[in-house]
XYZ file of N, CA and C in Angstrom:
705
model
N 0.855 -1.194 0.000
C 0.000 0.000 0.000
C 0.888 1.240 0.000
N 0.588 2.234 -0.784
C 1.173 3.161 -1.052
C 1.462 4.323 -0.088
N 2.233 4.975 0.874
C 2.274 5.997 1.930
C 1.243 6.972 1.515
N 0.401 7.684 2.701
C -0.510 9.099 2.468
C 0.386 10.059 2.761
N 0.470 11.253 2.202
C 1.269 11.899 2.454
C 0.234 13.412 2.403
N -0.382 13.952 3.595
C -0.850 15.260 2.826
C -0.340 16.517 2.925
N -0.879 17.532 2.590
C -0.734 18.461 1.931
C -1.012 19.760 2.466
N -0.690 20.731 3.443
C -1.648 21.885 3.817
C -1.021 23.196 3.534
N -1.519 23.896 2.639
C -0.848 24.778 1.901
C -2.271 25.533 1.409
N -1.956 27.094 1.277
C -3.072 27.479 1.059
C -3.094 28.295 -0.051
N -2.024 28.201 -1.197
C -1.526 28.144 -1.918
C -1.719 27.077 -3.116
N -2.687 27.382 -4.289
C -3.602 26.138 -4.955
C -2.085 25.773 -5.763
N -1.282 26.374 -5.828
C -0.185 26.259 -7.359
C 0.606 25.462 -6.611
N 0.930 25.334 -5.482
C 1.853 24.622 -4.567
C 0.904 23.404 -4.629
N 0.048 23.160 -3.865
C -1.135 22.030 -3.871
C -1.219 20.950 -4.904
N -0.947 21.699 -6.193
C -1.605 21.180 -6.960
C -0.034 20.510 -8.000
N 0.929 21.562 -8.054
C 2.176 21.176 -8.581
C 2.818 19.849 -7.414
N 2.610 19.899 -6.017
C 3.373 18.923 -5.378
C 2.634 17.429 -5.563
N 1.185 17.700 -5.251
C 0.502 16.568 -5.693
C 0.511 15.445 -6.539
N 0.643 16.247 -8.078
C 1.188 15.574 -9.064
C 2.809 14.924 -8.938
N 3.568 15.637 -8.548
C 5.001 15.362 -8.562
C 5.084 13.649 -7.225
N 4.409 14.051 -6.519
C 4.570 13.092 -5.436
C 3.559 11.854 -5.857
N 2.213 11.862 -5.900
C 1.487 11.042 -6.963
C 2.011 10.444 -8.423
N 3.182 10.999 -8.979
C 3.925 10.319 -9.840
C 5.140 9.534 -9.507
N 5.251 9.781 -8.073
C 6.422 9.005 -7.367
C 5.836 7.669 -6.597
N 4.320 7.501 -6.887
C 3.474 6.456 -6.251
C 3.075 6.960 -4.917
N 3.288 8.190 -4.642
C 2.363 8.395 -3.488
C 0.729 8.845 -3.341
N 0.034 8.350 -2.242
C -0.983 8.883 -1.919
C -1.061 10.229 -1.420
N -2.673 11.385 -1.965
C -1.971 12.704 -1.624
C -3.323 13.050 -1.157
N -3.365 13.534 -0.092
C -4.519 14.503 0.608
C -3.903 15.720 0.762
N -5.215 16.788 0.283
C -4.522 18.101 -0.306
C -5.565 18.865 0.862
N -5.478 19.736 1.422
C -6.293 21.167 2.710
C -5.634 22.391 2.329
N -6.394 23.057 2.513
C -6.084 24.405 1.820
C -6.286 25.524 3.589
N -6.190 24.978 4.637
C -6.209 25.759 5.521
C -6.376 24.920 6.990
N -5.442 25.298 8.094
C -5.192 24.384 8.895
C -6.438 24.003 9.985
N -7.440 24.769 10.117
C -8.513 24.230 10.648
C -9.311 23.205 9.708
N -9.289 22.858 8.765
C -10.308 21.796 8.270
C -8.921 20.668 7.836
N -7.571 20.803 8.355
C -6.750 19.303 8.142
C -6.511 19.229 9.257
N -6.845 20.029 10.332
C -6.611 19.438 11.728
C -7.467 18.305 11.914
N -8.871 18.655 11.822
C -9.491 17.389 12.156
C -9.467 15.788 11.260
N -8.842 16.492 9.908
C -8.744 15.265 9.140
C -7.675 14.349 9.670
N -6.292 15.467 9.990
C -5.373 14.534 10.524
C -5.481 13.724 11.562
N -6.113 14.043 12.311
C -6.575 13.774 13.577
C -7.567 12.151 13.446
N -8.631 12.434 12.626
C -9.291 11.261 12.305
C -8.746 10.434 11.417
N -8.198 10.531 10.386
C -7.326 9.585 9.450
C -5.953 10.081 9.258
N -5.099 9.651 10.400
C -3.612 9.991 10.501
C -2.861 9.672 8.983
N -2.492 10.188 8.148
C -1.420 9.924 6.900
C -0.634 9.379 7.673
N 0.654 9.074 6.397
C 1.867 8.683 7.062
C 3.113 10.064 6.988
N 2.607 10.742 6.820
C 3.311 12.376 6.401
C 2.930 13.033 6.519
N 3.424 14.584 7.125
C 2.198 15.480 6.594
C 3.121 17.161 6.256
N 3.061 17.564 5.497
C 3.830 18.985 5.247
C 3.102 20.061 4.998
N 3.580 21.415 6.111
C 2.455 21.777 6.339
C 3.087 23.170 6.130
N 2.368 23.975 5.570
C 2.427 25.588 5.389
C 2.528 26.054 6.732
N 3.301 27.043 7.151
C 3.342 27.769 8.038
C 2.494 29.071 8.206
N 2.393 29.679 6.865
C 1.668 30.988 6.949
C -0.105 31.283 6.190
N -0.774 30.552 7.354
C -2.239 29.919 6.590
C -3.422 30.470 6.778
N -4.550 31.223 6.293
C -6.096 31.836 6.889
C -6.420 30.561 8.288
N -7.427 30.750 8.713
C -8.283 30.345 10.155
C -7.062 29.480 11.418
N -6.270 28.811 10.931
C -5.304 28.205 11.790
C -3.829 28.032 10.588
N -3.009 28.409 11.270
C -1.868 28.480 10.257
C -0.894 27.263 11.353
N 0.376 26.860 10.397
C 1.116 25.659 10.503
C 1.720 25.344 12.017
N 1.932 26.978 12.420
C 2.306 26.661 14.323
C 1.328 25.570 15.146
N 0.069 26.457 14.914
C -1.055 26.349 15.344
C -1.485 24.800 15.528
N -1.678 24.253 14.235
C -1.993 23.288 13.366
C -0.842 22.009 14.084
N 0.184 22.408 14.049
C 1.345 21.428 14.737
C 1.247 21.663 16.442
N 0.962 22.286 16.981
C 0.753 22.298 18.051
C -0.330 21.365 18.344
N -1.547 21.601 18.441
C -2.728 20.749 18.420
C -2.581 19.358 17.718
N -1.709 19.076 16.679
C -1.512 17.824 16.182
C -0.694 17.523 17.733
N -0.012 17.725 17.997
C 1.589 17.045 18.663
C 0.832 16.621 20.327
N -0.412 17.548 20.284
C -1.206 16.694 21.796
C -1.541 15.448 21.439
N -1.841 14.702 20.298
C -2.391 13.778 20.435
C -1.810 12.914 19.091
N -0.588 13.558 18.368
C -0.213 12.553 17.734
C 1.170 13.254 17.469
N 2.030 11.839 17.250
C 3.104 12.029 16.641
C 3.557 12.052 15.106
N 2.775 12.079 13.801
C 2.985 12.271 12.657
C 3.934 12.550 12.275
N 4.932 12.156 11.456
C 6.438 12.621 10.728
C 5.730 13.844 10.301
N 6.007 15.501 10.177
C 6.357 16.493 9.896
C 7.165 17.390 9.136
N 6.625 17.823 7.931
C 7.796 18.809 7.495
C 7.030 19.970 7.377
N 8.224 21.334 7.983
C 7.274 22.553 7.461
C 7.530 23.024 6.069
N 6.883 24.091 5.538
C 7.403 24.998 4.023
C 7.477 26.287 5.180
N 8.621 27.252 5.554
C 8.876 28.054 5.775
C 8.959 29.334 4.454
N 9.021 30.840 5.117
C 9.290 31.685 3.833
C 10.921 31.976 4.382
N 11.617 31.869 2.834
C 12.642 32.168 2.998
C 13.288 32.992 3.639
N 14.729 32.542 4.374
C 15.395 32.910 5.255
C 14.550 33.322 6.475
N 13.176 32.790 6.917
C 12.600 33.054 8.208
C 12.939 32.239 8.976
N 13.819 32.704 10.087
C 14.911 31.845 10.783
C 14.046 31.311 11.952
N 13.123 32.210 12.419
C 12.560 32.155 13.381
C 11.425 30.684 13.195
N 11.037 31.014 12.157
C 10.132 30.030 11.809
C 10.134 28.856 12.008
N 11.715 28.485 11.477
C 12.687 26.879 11.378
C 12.817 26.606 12.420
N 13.052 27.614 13.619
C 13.393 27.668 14.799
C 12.047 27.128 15.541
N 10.808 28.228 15.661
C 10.068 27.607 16.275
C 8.979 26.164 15.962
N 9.340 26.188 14.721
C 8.358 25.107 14.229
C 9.736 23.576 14.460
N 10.812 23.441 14.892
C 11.246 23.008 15.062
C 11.060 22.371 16.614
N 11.292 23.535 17.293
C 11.100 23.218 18.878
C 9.429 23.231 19.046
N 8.646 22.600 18.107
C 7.104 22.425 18.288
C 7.206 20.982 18.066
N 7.855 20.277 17.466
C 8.034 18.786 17.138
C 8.118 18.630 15.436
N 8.030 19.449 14.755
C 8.532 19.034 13.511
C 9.854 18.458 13.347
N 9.696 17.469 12.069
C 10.757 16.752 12.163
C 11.768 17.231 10.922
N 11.776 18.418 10.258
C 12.264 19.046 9.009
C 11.620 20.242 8.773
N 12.221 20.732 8.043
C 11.928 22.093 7.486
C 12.112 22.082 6.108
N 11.326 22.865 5.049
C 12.286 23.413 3.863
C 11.542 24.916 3.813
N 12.158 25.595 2.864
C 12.187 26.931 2.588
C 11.833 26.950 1.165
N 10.858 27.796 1.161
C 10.085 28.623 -0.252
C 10.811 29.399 -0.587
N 11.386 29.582 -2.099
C 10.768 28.551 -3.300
C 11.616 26.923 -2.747
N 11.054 26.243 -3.144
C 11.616 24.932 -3.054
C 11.617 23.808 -3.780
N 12.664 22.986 -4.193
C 12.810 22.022 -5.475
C 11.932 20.714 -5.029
N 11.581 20.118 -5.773
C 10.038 19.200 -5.166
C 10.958 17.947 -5.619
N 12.482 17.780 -5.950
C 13.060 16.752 -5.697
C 13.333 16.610 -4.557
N 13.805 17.722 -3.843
C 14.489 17.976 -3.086
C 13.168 17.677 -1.527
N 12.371 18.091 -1.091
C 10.798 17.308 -1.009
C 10.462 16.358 -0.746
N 10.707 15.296 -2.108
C 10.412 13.990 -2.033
C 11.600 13.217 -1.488
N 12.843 13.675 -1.386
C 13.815 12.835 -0.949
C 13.924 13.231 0.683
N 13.465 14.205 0.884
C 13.182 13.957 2.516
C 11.896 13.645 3.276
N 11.066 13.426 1.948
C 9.674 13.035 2.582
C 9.920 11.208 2.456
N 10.825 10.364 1.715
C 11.101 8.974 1.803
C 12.535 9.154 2.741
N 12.907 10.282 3.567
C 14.195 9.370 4.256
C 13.476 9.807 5.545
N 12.183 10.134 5.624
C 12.071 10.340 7.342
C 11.027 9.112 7.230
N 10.067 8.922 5.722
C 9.492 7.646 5.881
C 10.122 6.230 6.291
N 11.472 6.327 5.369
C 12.142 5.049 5.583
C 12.897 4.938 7.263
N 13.047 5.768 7.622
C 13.551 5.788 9.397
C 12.208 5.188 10.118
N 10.894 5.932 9.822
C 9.811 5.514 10.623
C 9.729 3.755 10.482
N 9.521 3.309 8.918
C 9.378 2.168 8.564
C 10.421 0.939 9.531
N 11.779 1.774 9.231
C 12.465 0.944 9.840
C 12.462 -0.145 11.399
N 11.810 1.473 12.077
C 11.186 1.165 13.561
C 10.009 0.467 13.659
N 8.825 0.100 12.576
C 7.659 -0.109 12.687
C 7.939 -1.373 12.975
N 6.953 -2.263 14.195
C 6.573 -3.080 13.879
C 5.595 -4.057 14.585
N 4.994 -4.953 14.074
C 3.170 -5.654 13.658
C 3.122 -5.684 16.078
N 1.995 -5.507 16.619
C 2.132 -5.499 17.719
C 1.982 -7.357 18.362
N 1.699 -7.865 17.534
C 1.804 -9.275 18.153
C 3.055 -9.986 17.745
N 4.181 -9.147 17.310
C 5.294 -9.946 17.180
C 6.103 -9.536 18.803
N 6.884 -10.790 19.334
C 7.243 -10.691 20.776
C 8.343 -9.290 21.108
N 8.482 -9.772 22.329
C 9.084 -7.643 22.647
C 10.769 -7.973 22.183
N 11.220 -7.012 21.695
C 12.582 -7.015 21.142
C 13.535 -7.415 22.461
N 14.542 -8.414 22.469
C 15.153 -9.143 22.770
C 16.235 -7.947 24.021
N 16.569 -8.446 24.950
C 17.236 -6.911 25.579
C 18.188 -6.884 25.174
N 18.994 -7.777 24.588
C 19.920 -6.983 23.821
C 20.133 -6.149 22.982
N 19.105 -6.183 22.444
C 19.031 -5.202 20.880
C 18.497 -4.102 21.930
N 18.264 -3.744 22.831
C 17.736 -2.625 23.417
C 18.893 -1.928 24.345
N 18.721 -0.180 24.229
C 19.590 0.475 24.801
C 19.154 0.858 25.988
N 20.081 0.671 27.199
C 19.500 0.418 28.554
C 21.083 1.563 29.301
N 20.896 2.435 29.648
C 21.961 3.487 29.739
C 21.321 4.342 30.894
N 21.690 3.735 32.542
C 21.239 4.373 33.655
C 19.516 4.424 33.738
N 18.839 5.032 33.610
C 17.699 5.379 33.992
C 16.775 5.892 32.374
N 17.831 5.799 31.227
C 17.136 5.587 30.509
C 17.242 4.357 29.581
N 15.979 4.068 28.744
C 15.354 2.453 28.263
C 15.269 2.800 26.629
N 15.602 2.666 25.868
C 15.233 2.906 24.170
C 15.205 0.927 23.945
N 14.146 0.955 23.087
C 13.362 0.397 22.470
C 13.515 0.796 20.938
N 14.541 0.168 20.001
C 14.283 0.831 18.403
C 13.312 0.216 17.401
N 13.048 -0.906 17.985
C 12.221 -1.717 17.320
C 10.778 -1.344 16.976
N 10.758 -1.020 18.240
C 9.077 0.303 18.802
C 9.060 1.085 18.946
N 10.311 1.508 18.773
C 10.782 3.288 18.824
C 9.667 3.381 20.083
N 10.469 3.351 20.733
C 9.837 3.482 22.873
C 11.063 4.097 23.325
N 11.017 5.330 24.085
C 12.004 5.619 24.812
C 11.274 6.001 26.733
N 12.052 5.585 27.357
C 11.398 5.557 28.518
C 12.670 6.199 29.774
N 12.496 7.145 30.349
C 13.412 7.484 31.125
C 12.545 7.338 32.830
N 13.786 6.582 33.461
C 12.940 6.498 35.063
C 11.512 5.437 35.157
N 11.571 4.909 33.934
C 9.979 3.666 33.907
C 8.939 4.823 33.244
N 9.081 6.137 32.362
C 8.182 6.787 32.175
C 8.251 7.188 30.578
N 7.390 7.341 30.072
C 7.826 7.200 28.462
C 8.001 8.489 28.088
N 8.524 9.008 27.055
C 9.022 9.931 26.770
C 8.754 9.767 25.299
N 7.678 10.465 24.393
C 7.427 10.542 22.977
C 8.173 11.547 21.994
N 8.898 10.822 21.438
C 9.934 11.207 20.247
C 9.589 11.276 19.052
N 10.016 12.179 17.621
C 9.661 12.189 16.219
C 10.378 11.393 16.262
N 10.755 10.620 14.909
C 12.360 10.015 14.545
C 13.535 10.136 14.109
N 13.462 11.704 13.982
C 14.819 12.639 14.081
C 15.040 12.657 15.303
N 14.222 12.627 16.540
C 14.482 13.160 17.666
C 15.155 11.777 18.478
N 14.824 10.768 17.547
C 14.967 9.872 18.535
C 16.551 8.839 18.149
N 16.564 9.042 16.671
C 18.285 8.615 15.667
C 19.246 9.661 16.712
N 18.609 10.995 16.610
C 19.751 11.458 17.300
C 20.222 10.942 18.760
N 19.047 10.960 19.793
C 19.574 10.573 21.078
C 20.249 9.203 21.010
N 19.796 8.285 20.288
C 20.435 6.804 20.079
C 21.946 6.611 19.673
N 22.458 7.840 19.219
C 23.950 7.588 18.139
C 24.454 8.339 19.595
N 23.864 9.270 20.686
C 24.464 9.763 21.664
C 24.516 8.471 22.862
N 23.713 7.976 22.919
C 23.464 6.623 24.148
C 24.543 5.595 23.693
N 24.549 5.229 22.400
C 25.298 4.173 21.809
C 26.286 4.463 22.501
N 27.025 5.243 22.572
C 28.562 5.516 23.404
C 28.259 6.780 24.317
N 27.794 6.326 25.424
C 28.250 7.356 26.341
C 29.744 7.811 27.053
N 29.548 9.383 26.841
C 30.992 9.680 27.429
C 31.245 10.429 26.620
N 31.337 9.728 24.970
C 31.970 9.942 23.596
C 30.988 11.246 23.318
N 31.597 12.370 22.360
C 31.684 13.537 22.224
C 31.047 13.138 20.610
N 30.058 13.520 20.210
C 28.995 14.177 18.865
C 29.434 14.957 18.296
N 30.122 15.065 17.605
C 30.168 16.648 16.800
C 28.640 16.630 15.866
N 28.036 18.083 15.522
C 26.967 18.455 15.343
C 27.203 17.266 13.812
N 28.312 17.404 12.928
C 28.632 17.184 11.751
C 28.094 15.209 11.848
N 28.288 15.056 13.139
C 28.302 13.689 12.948
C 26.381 13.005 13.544
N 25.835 13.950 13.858
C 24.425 13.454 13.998
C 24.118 14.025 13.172
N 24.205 15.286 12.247
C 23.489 15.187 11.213
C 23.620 14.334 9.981
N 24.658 13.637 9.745
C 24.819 12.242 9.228
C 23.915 10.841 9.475
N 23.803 11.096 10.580
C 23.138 10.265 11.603
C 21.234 10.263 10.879
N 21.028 11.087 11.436
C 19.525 11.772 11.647
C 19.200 12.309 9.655
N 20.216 12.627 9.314
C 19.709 12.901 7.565
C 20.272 12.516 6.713
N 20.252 11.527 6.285
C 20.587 10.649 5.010
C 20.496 11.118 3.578
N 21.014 10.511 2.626
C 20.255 10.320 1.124
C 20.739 12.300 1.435
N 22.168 12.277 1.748
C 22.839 13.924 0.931
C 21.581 14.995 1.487
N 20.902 14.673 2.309
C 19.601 16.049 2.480
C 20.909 16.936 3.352
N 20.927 18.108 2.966
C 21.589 19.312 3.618
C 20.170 20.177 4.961
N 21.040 19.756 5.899
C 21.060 20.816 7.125
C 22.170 21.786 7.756
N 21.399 22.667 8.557
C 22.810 23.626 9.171
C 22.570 23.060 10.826
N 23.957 23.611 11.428
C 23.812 23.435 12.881
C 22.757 23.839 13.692
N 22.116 25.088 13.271
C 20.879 25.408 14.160
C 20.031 24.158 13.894
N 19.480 23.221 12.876
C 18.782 22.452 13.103
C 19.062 21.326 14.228
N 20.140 20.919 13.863
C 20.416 20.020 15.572
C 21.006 20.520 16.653
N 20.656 21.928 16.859
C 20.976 22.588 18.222
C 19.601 22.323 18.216
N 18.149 22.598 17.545
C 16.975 22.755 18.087
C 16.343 21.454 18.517
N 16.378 20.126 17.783
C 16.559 18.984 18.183
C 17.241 18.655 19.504
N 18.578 19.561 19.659
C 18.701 18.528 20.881
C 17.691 19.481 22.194
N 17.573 20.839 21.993
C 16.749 21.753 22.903
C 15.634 21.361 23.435
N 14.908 20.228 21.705
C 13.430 19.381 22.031
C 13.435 18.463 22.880
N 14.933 17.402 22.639
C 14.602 16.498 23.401
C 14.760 16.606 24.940
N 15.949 17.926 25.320
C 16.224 18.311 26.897
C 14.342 18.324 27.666
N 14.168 19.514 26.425
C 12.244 19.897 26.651
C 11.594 18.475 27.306
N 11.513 17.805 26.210
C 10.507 16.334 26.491
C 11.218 15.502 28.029
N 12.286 15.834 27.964
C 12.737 14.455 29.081
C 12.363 15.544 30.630
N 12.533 16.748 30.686
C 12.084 17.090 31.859
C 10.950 17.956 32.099
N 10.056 17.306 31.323
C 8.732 17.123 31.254
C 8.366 15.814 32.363
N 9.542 14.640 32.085
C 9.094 13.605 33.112
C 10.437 14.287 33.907
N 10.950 14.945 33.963
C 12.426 14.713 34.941
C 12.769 16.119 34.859
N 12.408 17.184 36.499
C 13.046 18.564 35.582
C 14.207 18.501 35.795
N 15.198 17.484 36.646
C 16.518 17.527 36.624
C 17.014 16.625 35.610
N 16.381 16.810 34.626
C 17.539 15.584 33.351
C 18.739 16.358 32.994
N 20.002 16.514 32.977
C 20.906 16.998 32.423
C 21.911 15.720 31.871
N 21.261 14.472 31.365
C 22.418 13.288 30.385
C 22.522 13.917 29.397
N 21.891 15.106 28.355
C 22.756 15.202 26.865
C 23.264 16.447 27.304
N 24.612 16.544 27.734
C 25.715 17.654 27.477
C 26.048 18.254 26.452
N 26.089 19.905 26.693
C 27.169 20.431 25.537
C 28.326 20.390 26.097
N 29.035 20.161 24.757
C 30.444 20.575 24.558
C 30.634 21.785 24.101
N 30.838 23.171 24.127
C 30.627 24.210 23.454
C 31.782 24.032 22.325
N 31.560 24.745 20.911
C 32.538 24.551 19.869
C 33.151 22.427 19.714
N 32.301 22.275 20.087
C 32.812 20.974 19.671
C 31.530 19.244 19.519
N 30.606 19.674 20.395
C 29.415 18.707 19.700
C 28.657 18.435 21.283
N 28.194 17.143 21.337
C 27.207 16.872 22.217
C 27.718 15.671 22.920
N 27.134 15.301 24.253
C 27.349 13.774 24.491
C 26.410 13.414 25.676
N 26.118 11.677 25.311
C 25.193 11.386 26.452
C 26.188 11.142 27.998
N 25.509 11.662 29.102
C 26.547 11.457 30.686
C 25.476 10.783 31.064
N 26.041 9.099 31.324
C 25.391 8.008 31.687
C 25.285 8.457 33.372
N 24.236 8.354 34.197
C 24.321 8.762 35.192
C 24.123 7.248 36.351
């Protein structure tokens, strides 16, 4: 079955040019032209994608991702207006899992709308197959990752991750102690040549500090290194 991937843009020439381009790549396409009438769609028939305009009539893309992120985790990309830094920024630390910037190449699109699919896929799987083996599971002090089920649990309490949010903390757990340079999780976290800058995984790691002391306000395991990268401190 073919991925849903929709569409919220309020913008018919965007709508209608990505549609085709992605529908010729074999995808499924649900198209909204304004974020109050794809909130509830998303909501009732979750896609497996969803890329969403930021600047929209009745509920625009903040908005729209906010109210999604109470009650679901959906892979995410925004369309920002160029060079709006702020935008990348806050729609980042809202739980989106990517950004691109208007005008934008709709190759460029589809190859990060199949490398955040293929990360999700990777993690998926059927719920009556038995629980992943503890070895294959990362068990690092007080926190529990699960990649199989993409489950992360700190202190026995779960902690809900995109799957950018969650490649990254995993390549930091894998070796605690060991020092991240920014250069080396974005390798990690974006595949298939997609170009990011450092502010994107400074805001990633800002999300995940956010989420973990939500259950924990004293979490301090992902360290900076200033001028030199990140690391998990196994506690």
């Amino acid at each position: 079955m073919s991925p849903t991937i929709a569409l919220v843009d309020d913008d018919r020439n965007i709508l209608t040019s990505v549609s085709i381009a992605l529908q010729s790549e074999g995808f499924t396409v649900r198209v909204y032209s304004d974020g109050e009438t794809a909130l509830k769609a998303l909501l009732d028939n979750p896609p497996d994608l969803a890329v969403l305009d930021i600047k929209m009539p009745r509920m625009d893309g903040m908005e729209l991702l906010r109210r999604l992120r109470e009650k679901s985790s959906i892979p995410t990309i925004f369309l920002t207006s160029k060079d709006d830094e702020l935008d990348e920024a806050l729609g980042l630390a809202m739980g989106a899992d990517d950004y691109i910037t208007k005008p934008f190449s709709q190759r460029l699109l589809i190859a990060r709308i199949r490398a955040i699919l293929r990360r999700t896929e990777a993690r998926a799987m059927p719920e009556d197959q038995p629980d992943t083996p503890a070895a294959e599971k990362i068990v690092r002090g007080r926190l529990e990752m699960d990649p199989a089920r993409h489950r992360v649990q700190w202190n026995g309490q779960d902690v809900t991750l995109t799957v950018t949010e969650f490649l990254i903390l995993e390549a930091l757990a894998q070796r605690p102690g060991f020092v991240k340079s920014r250069d080396q999780l974005m390798d990690t976290a974006y595949q298939d040549d997609v170009y990011v800058d450092d502010r994107t995984i400074d805001s990633h790691i800002k999300r995940l500090r956010r989420k973990f002391r939500q259950v924990d306000s004293e979490f301090k395991a992902i360290e900076t290194l200033y001028g030199v990268g990140y690391r998990f401190a196994e506690e």
